XYZ file of C-alpha atoms in Angstrom:
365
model
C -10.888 -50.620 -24.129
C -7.425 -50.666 -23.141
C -6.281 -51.451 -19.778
C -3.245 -51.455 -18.485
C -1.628 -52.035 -14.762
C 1.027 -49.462 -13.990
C 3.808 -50.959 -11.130
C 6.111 -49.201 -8.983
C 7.660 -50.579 -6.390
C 10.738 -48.111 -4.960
C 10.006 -43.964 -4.476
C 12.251 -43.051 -7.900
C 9.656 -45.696 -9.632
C 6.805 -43.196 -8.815
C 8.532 -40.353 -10.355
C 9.043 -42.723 -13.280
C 5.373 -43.270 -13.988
C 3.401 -40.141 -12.358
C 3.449 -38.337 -15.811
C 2.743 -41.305 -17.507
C -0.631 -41.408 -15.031
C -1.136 -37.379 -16.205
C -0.951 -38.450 -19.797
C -3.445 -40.988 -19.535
C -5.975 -38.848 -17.073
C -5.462 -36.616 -20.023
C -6.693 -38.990 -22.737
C -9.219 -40.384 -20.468
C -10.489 -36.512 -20.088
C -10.359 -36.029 -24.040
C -12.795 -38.959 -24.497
C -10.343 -42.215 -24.719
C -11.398 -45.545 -23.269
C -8.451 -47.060 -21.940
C -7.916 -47.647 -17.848
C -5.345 -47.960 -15.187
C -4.523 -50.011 -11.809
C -2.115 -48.400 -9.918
C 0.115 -51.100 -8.118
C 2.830 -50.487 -5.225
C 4.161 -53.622 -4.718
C 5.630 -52.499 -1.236
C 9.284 -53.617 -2.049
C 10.633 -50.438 -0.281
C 9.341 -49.094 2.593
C 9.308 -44.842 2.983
C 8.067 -42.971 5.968
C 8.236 -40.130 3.328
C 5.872 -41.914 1.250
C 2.507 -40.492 2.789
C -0.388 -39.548 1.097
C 1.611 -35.800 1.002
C 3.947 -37.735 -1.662
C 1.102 -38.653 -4.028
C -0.157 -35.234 -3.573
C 3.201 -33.619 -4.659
C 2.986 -35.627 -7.877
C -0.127 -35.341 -8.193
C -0.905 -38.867 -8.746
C -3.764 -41.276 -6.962
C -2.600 -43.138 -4.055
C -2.143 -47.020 -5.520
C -5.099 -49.150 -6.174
C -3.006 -51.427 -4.298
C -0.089 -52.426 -1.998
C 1.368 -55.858 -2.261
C 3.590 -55.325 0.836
C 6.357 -57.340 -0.623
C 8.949 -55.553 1.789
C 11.615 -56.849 3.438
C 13.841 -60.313 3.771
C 16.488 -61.019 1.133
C 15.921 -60.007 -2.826
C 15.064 -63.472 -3.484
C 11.955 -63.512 -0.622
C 11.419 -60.218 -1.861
C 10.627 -61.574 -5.172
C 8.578 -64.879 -4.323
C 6.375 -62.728 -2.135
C 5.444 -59.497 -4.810
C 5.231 -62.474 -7.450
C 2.435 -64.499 -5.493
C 0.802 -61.585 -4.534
C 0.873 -60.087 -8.320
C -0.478 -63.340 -9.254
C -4.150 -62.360 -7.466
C -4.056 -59.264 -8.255
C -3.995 -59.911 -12.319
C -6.177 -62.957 -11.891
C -8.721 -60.615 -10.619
C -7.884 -57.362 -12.490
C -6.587 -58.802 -15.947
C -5.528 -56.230 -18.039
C -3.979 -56.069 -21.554
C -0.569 -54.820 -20.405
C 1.463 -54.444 -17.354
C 4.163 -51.494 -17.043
C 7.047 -52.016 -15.372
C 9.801 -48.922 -15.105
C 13.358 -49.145 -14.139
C 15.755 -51.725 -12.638
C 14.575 -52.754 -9.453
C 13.494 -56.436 -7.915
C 9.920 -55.079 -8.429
C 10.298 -55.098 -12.218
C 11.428 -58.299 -12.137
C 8.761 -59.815 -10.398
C 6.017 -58.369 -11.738
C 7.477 -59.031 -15.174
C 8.214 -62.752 -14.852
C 4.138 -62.605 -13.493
C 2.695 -60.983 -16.283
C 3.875 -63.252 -18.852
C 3.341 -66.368 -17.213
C -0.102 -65.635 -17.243
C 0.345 -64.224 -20.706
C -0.006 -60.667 -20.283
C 2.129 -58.237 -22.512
C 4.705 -56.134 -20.378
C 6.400 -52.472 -21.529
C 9.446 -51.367 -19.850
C 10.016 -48.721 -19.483
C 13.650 -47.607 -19.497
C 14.490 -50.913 -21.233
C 17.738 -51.527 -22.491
C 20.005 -49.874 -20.341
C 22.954 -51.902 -19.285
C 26.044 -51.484 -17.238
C 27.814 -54.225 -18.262
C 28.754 -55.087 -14.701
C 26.474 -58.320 -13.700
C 27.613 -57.816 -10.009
C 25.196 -55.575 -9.888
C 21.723 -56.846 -9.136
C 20.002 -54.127 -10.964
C 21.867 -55.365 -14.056
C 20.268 -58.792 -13.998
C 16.604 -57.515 -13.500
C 17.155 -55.146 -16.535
C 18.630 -58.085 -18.613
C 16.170 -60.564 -17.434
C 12.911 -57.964 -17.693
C 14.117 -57.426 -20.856
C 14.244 -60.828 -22.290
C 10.635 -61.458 -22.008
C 9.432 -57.975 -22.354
C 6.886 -57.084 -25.281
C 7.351 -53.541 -25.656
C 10.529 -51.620 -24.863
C 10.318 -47.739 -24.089
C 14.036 -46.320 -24.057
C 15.700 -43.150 -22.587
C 18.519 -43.296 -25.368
C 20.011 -44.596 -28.790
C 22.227 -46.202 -27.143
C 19.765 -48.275 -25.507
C 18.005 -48.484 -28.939
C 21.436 -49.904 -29.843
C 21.549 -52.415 -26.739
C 18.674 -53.918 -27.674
C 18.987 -54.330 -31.759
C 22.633 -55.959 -30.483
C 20.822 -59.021 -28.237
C 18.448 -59.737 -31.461
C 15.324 -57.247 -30.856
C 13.649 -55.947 -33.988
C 12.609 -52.035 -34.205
C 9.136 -52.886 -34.143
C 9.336 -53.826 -30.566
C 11.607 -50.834 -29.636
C 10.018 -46.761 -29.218
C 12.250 -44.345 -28.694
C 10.506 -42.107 -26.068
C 12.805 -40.074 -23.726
C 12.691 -40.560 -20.268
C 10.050 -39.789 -17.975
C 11.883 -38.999 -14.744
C 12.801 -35.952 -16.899
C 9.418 -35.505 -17.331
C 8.545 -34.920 -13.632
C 12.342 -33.081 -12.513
C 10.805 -30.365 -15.713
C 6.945 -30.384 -14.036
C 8.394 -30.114 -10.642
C 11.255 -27.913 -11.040
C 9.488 -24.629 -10.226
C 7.910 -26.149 -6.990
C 11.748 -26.849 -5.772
C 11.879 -25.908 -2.155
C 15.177 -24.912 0.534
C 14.710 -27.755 3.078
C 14.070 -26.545 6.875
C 16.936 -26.547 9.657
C 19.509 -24.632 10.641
C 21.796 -26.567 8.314
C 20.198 -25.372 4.766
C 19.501 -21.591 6.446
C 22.862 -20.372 5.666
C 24.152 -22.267 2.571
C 25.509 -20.120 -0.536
C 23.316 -21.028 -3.364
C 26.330 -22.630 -6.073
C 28.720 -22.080 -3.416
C 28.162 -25.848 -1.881
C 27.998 -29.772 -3.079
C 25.906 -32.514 -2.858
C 26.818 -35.773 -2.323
C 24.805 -39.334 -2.205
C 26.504 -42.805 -1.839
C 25.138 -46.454 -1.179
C 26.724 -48.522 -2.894
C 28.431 -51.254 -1.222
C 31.352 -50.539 -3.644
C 31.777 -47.179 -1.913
C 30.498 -47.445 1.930
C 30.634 -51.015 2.777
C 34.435 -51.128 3.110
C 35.521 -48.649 6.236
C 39.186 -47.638 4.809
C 37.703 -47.268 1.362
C 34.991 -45.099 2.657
C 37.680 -42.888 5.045
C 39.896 -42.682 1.948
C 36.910 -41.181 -0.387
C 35.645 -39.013 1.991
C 39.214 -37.253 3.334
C 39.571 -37.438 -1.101
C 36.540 -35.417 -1.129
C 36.992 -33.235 1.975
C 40.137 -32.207 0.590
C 39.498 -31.288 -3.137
C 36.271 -29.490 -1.803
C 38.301 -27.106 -0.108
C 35.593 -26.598 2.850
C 33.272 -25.685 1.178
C 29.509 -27.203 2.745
C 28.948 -30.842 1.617
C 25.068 -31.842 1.899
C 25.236 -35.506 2.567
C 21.633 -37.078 3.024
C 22.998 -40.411 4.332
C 21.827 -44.096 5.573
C 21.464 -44.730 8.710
C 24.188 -47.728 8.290
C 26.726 -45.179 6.014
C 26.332 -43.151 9.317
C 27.431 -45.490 11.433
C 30.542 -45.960 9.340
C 31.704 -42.716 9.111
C 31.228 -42.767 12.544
C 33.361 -45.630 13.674
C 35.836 -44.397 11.312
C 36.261 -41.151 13.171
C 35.083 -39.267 10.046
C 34.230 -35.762 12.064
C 34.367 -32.562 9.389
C 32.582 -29.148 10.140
C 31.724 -28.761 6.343
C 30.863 -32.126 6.000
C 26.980 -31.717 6.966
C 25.084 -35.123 7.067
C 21.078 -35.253 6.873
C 17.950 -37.488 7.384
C 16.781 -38.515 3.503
C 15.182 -35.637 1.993
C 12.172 -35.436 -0.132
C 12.138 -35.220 -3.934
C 11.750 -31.425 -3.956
C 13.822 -30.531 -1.475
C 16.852 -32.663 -2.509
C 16.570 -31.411 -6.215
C 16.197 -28.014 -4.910
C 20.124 -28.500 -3.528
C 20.758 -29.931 -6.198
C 19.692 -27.309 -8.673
C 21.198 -24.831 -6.674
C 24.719 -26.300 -5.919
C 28.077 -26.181 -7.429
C 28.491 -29.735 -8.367
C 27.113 -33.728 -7.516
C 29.317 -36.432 -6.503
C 27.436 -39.519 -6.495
C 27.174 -42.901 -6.856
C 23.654 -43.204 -7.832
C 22.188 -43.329 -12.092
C 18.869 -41.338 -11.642
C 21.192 -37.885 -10.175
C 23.565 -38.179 -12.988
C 20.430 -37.611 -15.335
C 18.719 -35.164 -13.275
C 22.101 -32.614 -12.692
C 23.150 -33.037 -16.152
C 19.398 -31.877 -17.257
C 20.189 -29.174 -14.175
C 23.490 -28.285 -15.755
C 25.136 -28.828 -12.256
C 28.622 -30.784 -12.793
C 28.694 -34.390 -11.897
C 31.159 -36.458 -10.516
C 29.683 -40.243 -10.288
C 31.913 -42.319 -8.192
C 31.456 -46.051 -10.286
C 33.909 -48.053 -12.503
C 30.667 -47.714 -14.894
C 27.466 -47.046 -15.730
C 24.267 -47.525 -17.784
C 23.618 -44.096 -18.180
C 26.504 -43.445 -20.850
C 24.516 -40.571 -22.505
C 25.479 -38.360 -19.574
C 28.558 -38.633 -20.409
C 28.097 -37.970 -23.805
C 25.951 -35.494 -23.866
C 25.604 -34.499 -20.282
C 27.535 -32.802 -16.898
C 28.204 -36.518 -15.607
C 32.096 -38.102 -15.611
C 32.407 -41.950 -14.384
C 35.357 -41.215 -11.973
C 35.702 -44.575 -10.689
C 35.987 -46.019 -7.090
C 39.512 -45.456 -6.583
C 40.060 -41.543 -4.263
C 43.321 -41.329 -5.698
C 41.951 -39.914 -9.112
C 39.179 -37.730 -7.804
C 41.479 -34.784 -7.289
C 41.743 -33.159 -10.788
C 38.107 -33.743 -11.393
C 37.216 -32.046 -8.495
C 39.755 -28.992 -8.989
C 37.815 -28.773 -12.887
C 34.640 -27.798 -11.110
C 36.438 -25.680 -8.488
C 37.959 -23.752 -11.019
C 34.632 -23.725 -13.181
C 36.306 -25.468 -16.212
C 33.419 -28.276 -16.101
C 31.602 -29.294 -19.343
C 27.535 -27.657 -20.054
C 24.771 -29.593 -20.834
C 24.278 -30.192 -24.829
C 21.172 -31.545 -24.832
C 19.714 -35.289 -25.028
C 17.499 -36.295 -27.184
C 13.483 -36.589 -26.255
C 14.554 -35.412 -22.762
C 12.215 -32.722 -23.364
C 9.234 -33.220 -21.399
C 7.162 -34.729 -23.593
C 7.779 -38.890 -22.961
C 5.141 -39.945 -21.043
C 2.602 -38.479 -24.097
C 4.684 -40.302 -26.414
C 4.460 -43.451 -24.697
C 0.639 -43.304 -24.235
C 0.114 -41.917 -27.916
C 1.610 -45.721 -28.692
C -0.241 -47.535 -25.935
C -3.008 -46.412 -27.298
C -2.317 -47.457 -30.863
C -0.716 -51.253 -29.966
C -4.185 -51.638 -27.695
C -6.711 -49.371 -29.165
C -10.338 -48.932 -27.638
């Protein structure tokens, strides 16, 4: 029998693995003996996370919650690393699944195999190339000691054959988050408030930005944002923002009608504006994959990115950090001169069966 622990540890993690839980239920249903833990190891906490969330996808609420929150990433990761400890000393299973780039998947990685349990990643070998980010070293790290790889991309595929992997370790899947943005797209939904009421469906942007690249820095952050106000021509910008972005803008004296800051928004109601708006700025990987899926133009605001196949293939362009060269990028989608969506490969809604199909081969019943 094959069982496997499945770990998430941020909210984008649980859109990572819910159809990866469907697939299984679905194998389970057709006769299959293999089982699942569900772990939350707590790293982030989300009021938005209720019991409503696991309903949305669908999905059982986790087996277990390590409550590794809070402190620095290092504390982070000594506590959701003792805590993993008892949980696979008392639930041992034949594989742990880790997904994405986040402390979490670090932990629970380094865990796993020093107890001698086989991990998948999935979404291994993805890199930036730009070790100041954090995420970078727990995808290079995760990687390094992972048994089975499950990538978005060739040019992961690629990645990985370059640092010395063979093929047999490396399966070609898709990506899942694609997965659940294709299950979820038709239950989309306008977020409440007075704000959303009025907006011109594709008459509008979106924006998101936390990196400390972008917001940390106040007349870096006033710069982008008068860049943005003033290629957007006033049209609405929906900007779901941080409490500490917020208090940036606001001691920068960052004040625009258009410019229409929210609380966080949940999963279908930002993807709904997303959908249904005239293009993304961002600074954030996941968005660049779900608007290019979307078709919706995308303007990421990084000096780089691990998610080149957007580029390639999708609605994303890596504008950089500096405001001075937004301008013609934004005028492109103004003008509706932006780049379509051709199509990546094994985005197609079908991952998460692929990567049980070969769970259940590598650990049969």
């Amino acid at each position: 029998m094959g069982k496997f622990t499945i770990v998430a540890g941020a909210r984008p993690n649980f859109m990572k693995i819910a159809p990866i839980i469907h697939a299984i239920q679905k194998k389970q249903k057709e006769g299959a003996k293999l089982t699942f833990r569900l772990i939350h190891t707590g790293q982030h906490y989300d009021k938005k996370m209720s019991g409503d969330f696991f309903e949305q996808l669908n999905i059982p609420e986790p087996d277990a919650n390590l409550g590794g929150g809070g402190g620095t990433q290092a504390e982070q990761t000594a506590a959701i690393m003792a805590f993993e400890k008892f949980e696979l000393l008392e639930n041992r299973p034949d594989l742990v699944l880790v997904v994405g780039d986040v402390t979490s998947t670090l932990a629970c990685s380094i865990t796993a195999k020093k107890l001698q349990i086989d991990v998948a990643h999935v979404e291994g070998g993805i890199r930036s190339g730009d070790l100041t980010m954090p995420e970078e070293i727990n995808r290079m790290v995760t990687d390094s000691i992972t048994d089975h790889f499950f990538t978005t991309s060739e040019i992961a595929n690629t990645n990985l054959r370059n640092s010395g992997f063979q093929d047999e370790k490396i399966h070609f899947v898709g990506n899942t988050m694609i997965d659940t943005l294709l299950a979820q797209m038709p239950h989309f939904k306008r977020p409440e408030g007075e704000v959303f009421e009025n907006l011109e469906l594709g008459n509008y942007f979106v924006m998101t930005m936390h990196r400390p690249a972008n917001v940390d820095q106040e007349h870096k952050l006033k710069a982008m944002i008068d860049a943005i106000l003033e290629g957007t021509e006033g049209l609405p910008i929906i900007f779901p923002v941080h409490p500490r972005t917020a208090k940036n803008l606001k001691e920068i004296g960052i004040n625009a009608p258009n410019l229409l800051m929210t609380e966080p928004l949940s999963y279908l109601e930002f993807n709904y504006l997303v959908k249904n708006a005239k293009g993304v700025i961002t600074d954030s990987g996941g968005i660049t994959e779900e608007a290019s899926v979307m078709n919706v133009p995308c303007i990421t605001l990084r000096d780089n990115t691990e998610r080149e196949e957007t580029i390639q293939l999708g609605t994303n362009e890596l504008v950089g950090t500096d405001p001075k060269k937004l301008k013609p990028y934004l005028k492109k989608v103004m003008d509706g001169n932006w780049k379509s969506y051709q199509g990546i490969p094994l985005w197609d809604g079908k991952t998460a069966e692929r990567i049980v199909n070969i769970l259940i081969d590598k650990y049969p019943d």
